[in-house]
């Protein structure tokens, strides 16, 4: 009788494309790429569990200084029969009341002004699905986008599209886990679901025709003359090949 081989984990998952980091090693641009303006920084220091700290500015702190961390190449794509999962565990404490601008998720062409100036939210045209928070607000919003066709859900308690029916406050002393799932059900349409700390908070019926490849990303932008910092415990994306 033959012996049943016990496949290595990597072989068992060979149909899955994945990028994941626990941010325990020193930051190097081959694993993740940073987009920094106004002397902002991205770095891994001494912190339990490994933490990537994105600091929007250094030296002369100003409104709209920004810092982003993204996977180095666009290797994820909204496509039929290719479900996709993104997850990140993040934390930020407002330097000034409600001034921080934050983005976490997947999008193409991560660059300066991925978050628009003056609390403008994500770029006006991109392929992606993201959680974000804007200057002047204190709760999460969720957006899906193909070029300029965008659907945005403000996760307030009053919004009927907030499935949790309670305000989803962004930031604070505790870490939050943000998850996005892309679940295609035809060659043109999918359900895109957002979860915060394991709670299903939003679902978009999403037409993904003409989607382009995406990067994993997280970013922070100052909303005033106080430096804002985004801490990332881990970030990853998984998609069926």
PDB file of C-alpha atoms in Angstrom:
ATOM      1  CA  UNK A   1       0.000   0.000   0.000  1.00  0.00           C
ATOM      2  CA  UNK A   2       1.408   3.382  -0.981  1.00  0.00           C
ATOM      3  CA  UNK A   3       2.205   6.138   1.484  1.00  0.00           C
ATOM      4  CA  UNK A   4       0.012   9.271   1.290  1.00  0.00           C
ATOM      5  CA  UNK A   5       2.296  12.267   1.016  1.00  0.00           C
ATOM      6  CA  UNK A   6       1.752  15.175   3.407  1.00  0.00           C
ATOM      7  CA  UNK A   7       2.032  18.200   1.111  1.00  0.00           C
ATOM      8  CA  UNK A   8       4.013  21.208   2.356  1.00  0.00           C
ATOM      9  CA  UNK A   9       1.854  24.236   3.117  1.00  0.00           C
ATOM     10  CA  UNK A  10       3.335  26.209   0.219  1.00  0.00           C
ATOM     11  CA  UNK A  11       2.428  23.462  -2.240  1.00  0.00           C
ATOM     12  CA  UNK A  12      -1.075  23.135  -0.814  1.00  0.00           C
ATOM     13  CA  UNK A  13      -1.565  26.851  -1.473  1.00  0.00           C
ATOM     14  CA  UNK A  14       0.042  26.877  -4.918  1.00  0.00           C
ATOM     15  CA  UNK A  15      -3.125  28.181  -6.597  1.00  0.00           C
ATOM     16  CA  UNK A  16      -3.025  31.277  -4.427  1.00  0.00           C
ATOM     17  CA  UNK A  17      -1.119  34.483  -5.089  1.00  0.00           C
ATOM     18  CA  UNK A  18      -0.280  36.188  -1.794  1.00  0.00           C
ATOM     19  CA  UNK A  19       1.599  39.117  -0.295  1.00  0.00           C
ATOM     20  CA  UNK A  20       1.802  39.385   3.488  1.00  0.00           C
ATOM     21  CA  UNK A  21       4.034  41.143   5.987  1.00  0.00           C
ATOM     22  CA  UNK A  22       4.107  41.167   9.785  1.00  0.00           C
ATOM     23  CA  UNK A  23       6.666  43.999   9.633  1.00  0.00           C
ATOM     24  CA  UNK A  24       9.306  42.365  11.795  1.00  0.00           C
ATOM     25  CA  UNK A  25      12.262  43.099   9.497  1.00  0.00           C
ATOM     26  CA  UNK A  26      13.844  46.454   8.754  1.00  0.00           C
ATOM     27  CA  UNK A  27      12.086  48.282   5.954  1.00  0.00           C
ATOM     28  CA  UNK A  28      13.590  47.683   2.501  1.00  0.00           C
ATOM     29  CA  UNK A  29      12.125  48.943  -0.763  1.00  0.00           C
ATOM     30  CA  UNK A  30      12.208  45.522  -2.434  1.00  0.00           C
ATOM     31  CA  UNK A  31       9.404  44.231  -0.191  1.00  0.00           C
ATOM     32  CA  UNK A  32       7.320  47.403   0.158  1.00  0.00           C
ATOM     33  CA  UNK A  33       7.571  50.793  -1.527  1.00  0.00           C
ATOM     34  CA  UNK A  34       7.011  54.085   0.260  1.00  0.00           C
ATOM     35  CA  UNK A  35       5.679  57.277  -1.277  1.00  0.00           C
ATOM     36  CA  UNK A  36       6.767  60.116   0.992  1.00  0.00           C
ATOM     37  CA  UNK A  37       6.461  63.879   0.738  1.00  0.00           C
ATOM     38  CA  UNK A  38       7.854  66.633   2.941  1.00  0.00           C
ATOM     39  CA  UNK A  39      10.364  64.296   4.601  1.00  0.00           C
ATOM     40  CA  UNK A  40       7.768  61.828   5.840  1.00  0.00           C
ATOM     41  CA  UNK A  41       9.044  58.446   6.986  1.00  0.00           C
ATOM     42  CA  UNK A  42       8.231  54.740   6.847  1.00  0.00           C
ATOM     43  CA  UNK A  43      10.052  52.525   9.299  1.00  0.00           C
ATOM     44  CA  UNK A  44       9.984  49.406  11.466  1.00  0.00           C
ATOM     45  CA  UNK A  45      11.335  49.857  14.978  1.00  0.00           C
ATOM     46  CA  UNK A  46      11.268  48.064  18.301  1.00  0.00           C
ATOM     47  CA  UNK A  47       7.634  47.178  18.984  1.00  0.00           C
ATOM     48  CA  UNK A  48       5.981  43.975  20.137  1.00  0.00           C
ATOM     49  CA  UNK A  49       4.656  41.988  17.186  1.00  0.00           C
ATOM     50  CA  UNK A  50       6.331  44.193  14.577  1.00  0.00           C
ATOM     51  CA  UNK A  51       4.920  47.600  13.603  1.00  0.00           C
ATOM     52  CA  UNK A  52       5.381  49.681  10.454  1.00  0.00           C
ATOM     53  CA  UNK A  53       5.053  53.362  11.384  1.00  0.00           C
ATOM     54  CA  UNK A  54       4.020  55.749   8.609  1.00  0.00           C
ATOM     55  CA  UNK A  55       4.715  59.346   9.615  1.00  0.00           C
ATOM     56  CA  UNK A  56       3.231  61.987   7.330  1.00  0.00           C
ATOM     57  CA  UNK A  57       5.974  64.568   7.791  1.00  0.00           C
ATOM     58  CA  UNK A  58       9.198  65.308   9.603  1.00  0.00           C
ATOM     59  CA  UNK A  59      10.949  68.599  10.263  1.00  0.00           C
ATOM     60  CA  UNK A  60       8.631  71.295   8.982  1.00  0.00           C
ATOM     61  CA  UNK A  61       5.139  69.935   9.594  1.00  0.00           C
ATOM     62  CA  UNK A  62       2.420  71.267   7.284  1.00  0.00           C
ATOM     63  CA  UNK A  63      -1.125  70.622   6.156  1.00  0.00           C
ATOM     64  CA  UNK A  64      -1.378  67.942   3.428  1.00  0.00           C
ATOM     65  CA  UNK A  65       2.015  66.329   4.116  1.00  0.00           C
ATOM     66  CA  UNK A  66       1.585  62.615   3.367  1.00  0.00           C
ATOM     67  CA  UNK A  67       3.108  59.132   3.524  1.00  0.00           C
ATOM     68  CA  UNK A  68       2.030  55.886   1.828  1.00  0.00           C
ATOM     69  CA  UNK A  69       3.196  52.279   1.914  1.00  0.00           C
ATOM     70  CA  UNK A  70       2.370  50.045  -1.034  1.00  0.00           C
ATOM     71  CA  UNK A  71       3.318  46.666  -2.460  1.00  0.00           C
ATOM     72  CA  UNK A  72       5.993  47.243  -5.116  1.00  0.00           C
ATOM     73  CA  UNK A  73       4.057  46.046  -8.165  1.00  0.00           C
ATOM     74  CA  UNK A  74       0.420  45.888  -9.271  1.00  0.00           C
ATOM     75  CA  UNK A  75      -0.227  42.142  -8.970  1.00  0.00           C
ATOM     76  CA  UNK A  76      -3.884  41.957  -7.893  1.00  0.00           C
ATOM     77  CA  UNK A  77      -6.796  42.270 -10.335  1.00  0.00           C
ATOM     78  CA  UNK A  78     -10.585  42.203 -10.054  1.00  0.00           C
ATOM     79  CA  UNK A  79     -11.487  39.285 -12.353  1.00  0.00           C
ATOM     80  CA  UNK A  80     -14.051  36.503 -12.754  1.00  0.00           C
ATOM     81  CA  UNK A  81     -13.422  33.270 -10.815  1.00  0.00           C
ATOM     82  CA  UNK A  82     -10.623  34.980  -8.872  1.00  0.00           C
ATOM     83  CA  UNK A  83     -11.854  35.882  -5.382  1.00  0.00           C
ATOM     84  CA  UNK A  84      -9.598  38.234  -3.465  1.00  0.00           C
ATOM     85  CA  UNK A  85      -9.092  39.005   0.222  1.00  0.00           C
ATOM     86  CA  UNK A  86      -7.298  41.988   1.786  1.00  0.00           C
ATOM     87  CA  UNK A  87      -6.648  42.483   5.487  1.00  0.00           C
ATOM     88  CA  UNK A  88      -4.665  44.921   7.612  1.00  0.00           C
ATOM     89  CA  UNK A  89      -4.451  45.619  11.350  1.00  0.00           C
ATOM     90  CA  UNK A  90      -3.856  49.311  11.923  1.00  0.00           C
ATOM     91  CA  UNK A  91      -3.931  52.008  14.595  1.00  0.00           C
ATOM     92  CA  UNK A  92      -3.756  55.785  14.683  1.00  0.00           C
ATOM     93  CA  UNK A  93      -4.445  58.419  17.299  1.00  0.00           C
ATOM     94  CA  UNK A  94      -5.461  61.832  15.999  1.00  0.00           C
ATOM     95  CA  UNK A  95      -2.745  64.409  16.620  1.00  0.00           C
ATOM     96  CA  UNK A  96      -5.465  67.048  16.572  1.00  0.00           C
ATOM     97  CA  UNK A  97      -9.104  66.060  17.222  1.00  0.00           C
ATOM     98  CA  UNK A  98     -10.231  64.880  13.751  1.00  0.00           C
ATOM     99  CA  UNK A  99      -7.497  66.023  11.368  1.00  0.00           C
ATOM    100  CA  UNK A 100      -6.005  62.751  10.110  1.00  0.00           C
ATOM    101  CA  UNK A 101      -6.677  61.486   6.591  1.00  0.00           C
ATOM    102  CA  UNK A 102      -6.241  57.694   6.323  1.00  0.00           C
ATOM    103  CA  UNK A 103      -6.554  55.130   3.507  1.00  0.00           C
ATOM    104  CA  UNK A 104      -6.223  51.333   3.748  1.00  0.00           C
ATOM    105  CA  UNK A 105      -6.976  48.806   1.005  1.00  0.00           C
ATOM    106  CA  UNK A 106      -6.194  48.082  -2.648  1.00  0.00           C
ATOM    107  CA  UNK A 107      -5.816  50.501  -5.553  1.00  0.00           C
ATOM    108  CA  UNK A 108      -3.843  51.097  -8.714  1.00  0.00           C
ATOM    109  CA  UNK A 109      -1.144  53.740  -9.198  1.00  0.00           C
ATOM    110  CA  UNK A 110      -0.446  54.631  -5.574  1.00  0.00           C
ATOM    111  CA  UNK A 111       1.299  58.009  -5.627  1.00  0.00           C
ATOM    112  CA  UNK A 112       1.250  61.456  -4.073  1.00  0.00           C
ATOM    113  CA  UNK A 113      -2.347  62.647  -3.626  1.00  0.00           C
ATOM    114  CA  UNK A 114      -3.739  59.129  -3.408  1.00  0.00           C
ATOM    115  CA  UNK A 115      -5.622  60.965  -0.675  1.00  0.00           C
ATOM    116  CA  UNK A 116      -6.692  64.346  -2.035  1.00  0.00           C
ATOM    117  CA  UNK A 117      -5.774  67.554  -0.223  1.00  0.00           C
ATOM    118  CA  UNK A 118      -8.002  69.228   2.350  1.00  0.00           C
ATOM    119  CA  UNK A 119     -10.058  66.189   3.306  1.00  0.00           C
ATOM    120  CA  UNK A 120     -11.011  65.337  -0.267  1.00  0.00           C
ATOM    121  CA  UNK A 121     -10.878  61.562   0.268  1.00  0.00           C
ATOM    122  CA  UNK A 122      -9.477  59.066  -2.254  1.00  0.00           C
ATOM    123  CA  UNK A 123      -8.500  60.048  -5.797  1.00  0.00           C
ATOM    124  CA  UNK A 124     -11.325  60.898  -8.196  1.00  0.00           C
ATOM    125  CA  UNK A 125     -10.392  58.067 -10.578  1.00  0.00           C
ATOM    126  CA  UNK A 126      -8.821  54.699  -9.754  1.00  0.00           C
ATOM    127  CA  UNK A 127      -9.407  50.955  -9.648  1.00  0.00           C
ATOM    128  CA  UNK A 128      -9.757  49.713  -6.094  1.00  0.00           C
ATOM    129  CA  UNK A 129     -11.586  49.067  -2.869  1.00  0.00           C
ATOM    130  CA  UNK A 130     -10.589  50.967   0.268  1.00  0.00           C
ATOM    131  CA  UNK A 131     -11.488  52.026   3.764  1.00  0.00           C
ATOM    132  CA  UNK A 132     -10.755  55.696   4.376  1.00  0.00           C
ATOM    133  CA  UNK A 133     -11.172  58.498   6.879  1.00  0.00           C
ATOM    134  CA  UNK A 134     -11.073  62.234   6.107  1.00  0.00           C
ATOM    135  CA  UNK A 135     -10.036  65.440   7.826  1.00  0.00           C
ATOM    136  CA  UNK A 136     -13.048  66.764   9.729  1.00  0.00           C
ATOM    137  CA  UNK A 137     -14.594  63.313  10.215  1.00  0.00           C
ATOM    138  CA  UNK A 138     -14.164  60.663  12.895  1.00  0.00           C
ATOM    139  CA  UNK A 139     -15.682  57.570  11.254  1.00  0.00           C
ATOM    140  CA  UNK A 140     -14.667  55.135   8.548  1.00  0.00           C
ATOM    141  CA  UNK A 141     -15.951  55.316   4.995  1.00  0.00           C
ATOM    142  CA  UNK A 142     -15.753  52.560   2.374  1.00  0.00           C
ATOM    143  CA  UNK A 143     -15.371  52.995  -1.372  1.00  0.00           C
ATOM    144  CA  UNK A 144     -15.236  50.848  -4.492  1.00  0.00           C
ATOM    145  CA  UNK A 145     -14.029  52.406  -7.726  1.00  0.00           C
ATOM    146  CA  UNK A 146     -13.500  51.690 -11.410  1.00  0.00           C
ATOM    147  CA  UNK A 147     -12.046  54.789 -13.057  1.00  0.00           C
ATOM    148  CA  UNK A 148     -14.464  57.602 -12.135  1.00  0.00           C
ATOM    149  CA  UNK A 149     -17.387  55.298 -11.296  1.00  0.00           C
ATOM    150  CA  UNK A 150     -17.328  55.204  -7.500  1.00  0.00           C
ATOM    151  CA  UNK A 151     -19.653  53.996  -4.750  1.00  0.00           C
ATOM    152  CA  UNK A 152     -19.002  55.392  -1.272  1.00  0.00           C
ATOM    153  CA  UNK A 153     -20.596  54.383   2.028  1.00  0.00           C
ATOM    154  CA  UNK A 154     -20.165  56.659   5.049  1.00  0.00           C
ATOM    155  CA  UNK A 155     -20.287  54.303   8.032  1.00  0.00           C
ATOM    156  CA  UNK A 156     -22.406  56.474  10.296  1.00  0.00           C
ATOM    157  CA  UNK A 157     -25.167  55.007  12.447  1.00  0.00           C
ATOM    158  CA  UNK A 158     -27.808  56.815  10.365  1.00  0.00           C
ATOM    159  CA  UNK A 159     -26.674  55.391   7.021  1.00  0.00           C
ATOM    160  CA  UNK A 160     -28.981  52.499   6.071  1.00  0.00           C
ATOM    161  CA  UNK A 161     -26.124  50.953   4.065  1.00  0.00           C
ATOM    162  CA  UNK A 162     -24.062  50.575   7.248  1.00  0.00           C
ATOM    163  CA  UNK A 163     -24.900  46.938   7.981  1.00  0.00           C
ATOM    164  CA  UNK A 164     -23.726  47.178  11.593  1.00  0.00           C
ATOM    165  CA  UNK A 165     -26.221  50.007  12.340  1.00  0.00           C
ATOM    166  CA  UNK A 166     -23.702  51.672  14.674  1.00  0.00           C
ATOM    167  CA  UNK A 167     -21.130  54.321  13.848  1.00  0.00           C
ATOM    168  CA  UNK A 168     -17.779  52.809  12.858  1.00  0.00           C
ATOM    169  CA  UNK A 169     -15.354  55.120  14.620  1.00  0.00           C
ATOM    170  CA  UNK A 170     -11.919  55.399  13.019  1.00  0.00           C
ATOM    171  CA  UNK A 171      -8.803  55.616  15.127  1.00  0.00           C
ATOM    172  CA  UNK A 172      -8.086  55.623  18.840  1.00  0.00           C
ATOM    173  CA  UNK A 173      -5.744  53.812  21.165  1.00  0.00           C
ATOM    174  CA  UNK A 174      -6.761  50.306  20.085  1.00  0.00           C
ATOM    175  CA  UNK A 175      -5.812  48.519  16.870  1.00  0.00           C
ATOM    176  CA  UNK A 176      -8.541  47.800  14.316  1.00  0.00           C
ATOM    177  CA  UNK A 177      -8.605  44.979  11.751  1.00  0.00           C
ATOM    178  CA  UNK A 178      -9.906  46.032   8.329  1.00  0.00           C
ATOM    179  CA  UNK A 179     -10.860  43.320   5.830  1.00  0.00           C
ATOM    180  CA  UNK A 180     -12.072  43.597   2.232  1.00  0.00           C
ATOM    181  CA  UNK A 181     -13.338  40.634   0.208  1.00  0.00           C
ATOM    182  CA  UNK A 182     -13.982  40.586  -3.546  1.00  0.00           C
ATOM    183  CA  UNK A 183     -16.413  37.805  -4.489  1.00  0.00           C
ATOM    184  CA  UNK A 184     -17.215  37.684  -8.246  1.00  0.00           C
ATOM    185  CA  UNK A 185     -20.486  36.071  -9.292  1.00  0.00           C
ATOM    186  CA  UNK A 186     -20.300  36.806 -13.044  1.00  0.00           C
ATOM    187  CA  UNK A 187     -17.836  37.996 -15.668  1.00  0.00           C
ATOM    188  CA  UNK A 188     -18.764  41.613 -14.903  1.00  0.00           C
ATOM    189  CA  UNK A 189     -20.124  41.781 -11.328  1.00  0.00           C
ATOM    190  CA  UNK A 190     -19.084  40.957  -7.769  1.00  0.00           C
ATOM    191  CA  UNK A 191     -19.941  41.524  -4.162  1.00  0.00           C
ATOM    192  CA  UNK A 192     -17.308  43.570  -2.359  1.00  0.00           C
ATOM    193  CA  UNK A 193     -17.632  43.308   1.404  1.00  0.00           C
ATOM    194  CA  UNK A 194     -16.009  45.311   4.174  1.00  0.00           C
ATOM    195  CA  UNK A 195     -15.404  44.077   7.720  1.00  0.00           C
ATOM    196  CA  UNK A 196     -14.133  45.936  10.801  1.00  0.00           C
ATOM    197  CA  UNK A 197     -12.897  43.794  13.684  1.00  0.00           C
ATOM    198  CA  UNK A 198     -14.772  40.823  12.243  1.00  0.00           C
ATOM    199  CA  UNK A 199     -18.078  42.669  11.874  1.00  0.00           C
ATOM    200  CA  UNK A 200     -19.610  42.826   8.374  1.00  0.00           C
ATOM    201  CA  UNK A 201     -20.265  46.557   7.967  1.00  0.00           C
ATOM    202  CA  UNK A 202     -20.779  47.140   4.233  1.00  0.00           C
ATOM    203  CA  UNK A 203     -21.491  45.349   0.938  1.00  0.00           C
ATOM    204  CA  UNK A 204     -21.292  46.852  -2.552  1.00  0.00           C
ATOM    205  CA  UNK A 205     -22.712  45.273  -5.678  1.00  0.00           C
ATOM    206  CA  UNK A 206     -19.757  46.055  -7.894  1.00  0.00           C
ATOM    207  CA  UNK A 207     -19.337  46.173 -11.673  1.00  0.00           C
ATOM    208  CA  UNK A 208     -15.638  45.572 -12.273  1.00  0.00           C
ATOM    209  CA  UNK A 209     -15.491  45.778 -16.080  1.00  0.00           C
ATOM    210  CA  UNK A 210     -12.288  47.533 -17.243  1.00  0.00           C
ATOM    211  CA  UNK A 211     -10.523  46.993 -13.911  1.00  0.00           C
ATOM    212  CA  UNK A 212      -6.752  47.472 -13.890  1.00  0.00           C
ATOM    213  CA  UNK A 213      -4.116  45.821 -11.699  1.00  0.00           C
ATOM    214  CA  UNK A 214      -3.736  47.038  -8.106  1.00  0.00           C
ATOM    215  CA  UNK A 215      -1.300  47.337  -5.212  1.00  0.00           C
ATOM    216  CA  UNK A 216      -1.927  46.814  -1.520  1.00  0.00           C
ATOM    217  CA  UNK A 217      -1.675  50.146   0.236  1.00  0.00           C
ATOM    218  CA  UNK A 218      -2.025  52.178   3.407  1.00  0.00           C
ATOM    219  CA  UNK A 219      -1.456  55.891   3.861  1.00  0.00           C
ATOM    220  CA  UNK A 220      -1.779  58.937   6.087  1.00  0.00           C
ATOM    221  CA  UNK A 221      -2.091  62.646   5.283  1.00  0.00           C
ATOM    222  CA  UNK A 222      -1.994  65.608   7.663  1.00  0.00           C
ATOM    223  CA  UNK A 223      -5.154  67.674   7.962  1.00  0.00           C
ATOM    224  CA  UNK A 224      -3.366  70.569   9.639  1.00  0.00           C
ATOM    225  CA  UNK A 225      -0.056  71.659  11.113  1.00  0.00           C
ATOM    226  CA  UNK A 226       0.200  68.590  13.362  1.00  0.00           C
ATOM    227  CA  UNK A 227       2.005  65.435  12.260  1.00  0.00           C
ATOM    228  CA  UNK A 228      -0.218  62.348  11.911  1.00  0.00           C
ATOM    229  CA  UNK A 229       1.071  58.768  12.205  1.00  0.00           C
ATOM    230  CA  UNK A 230      -0.422  55.476  10.991  1.00  0.00           C
ATOM    231  CA  UNK A 231       0.810  52.249  12.617  1.00  0.00           C
ATOM    232  CA  UNK A 232       0.446  48.987  10.658  1.00  0.00           C
ATOM    233  CA  UNK A 233       0.741  45.722  12.573  1.00  0.00           C
ATOM    234  CA  UNK A 234       0.324  43.585   9.460  1.00  0.00           C
ATOM    235  CA  UNK A 235      -1.013  43.862   5.924  1.00  0.00           C
ATOM    236  CA  UNK A 236      -1.709  41.236   3.285  1.00  0.00           C
ATOM    237  CA  UNK A 237      -3.600  40.233   0.173  1.00  0.00           C
ATOM    238  CA  UNK A 238      -4.566  36.804  -1.180  1.00  0.00           C
ATOM    239  CA  UNK A 239      -6.112  35.938  -4.549  1.00  0.00           C
ATOM    240  CA  UNK A 240      -6.865  32.784  -6.484  1.00  0.00           C
ATOM    241  CA  UNK A 241      -4.535  32.526  -9.469  1.00  0.00           C
TER     242      UNK A 241
END
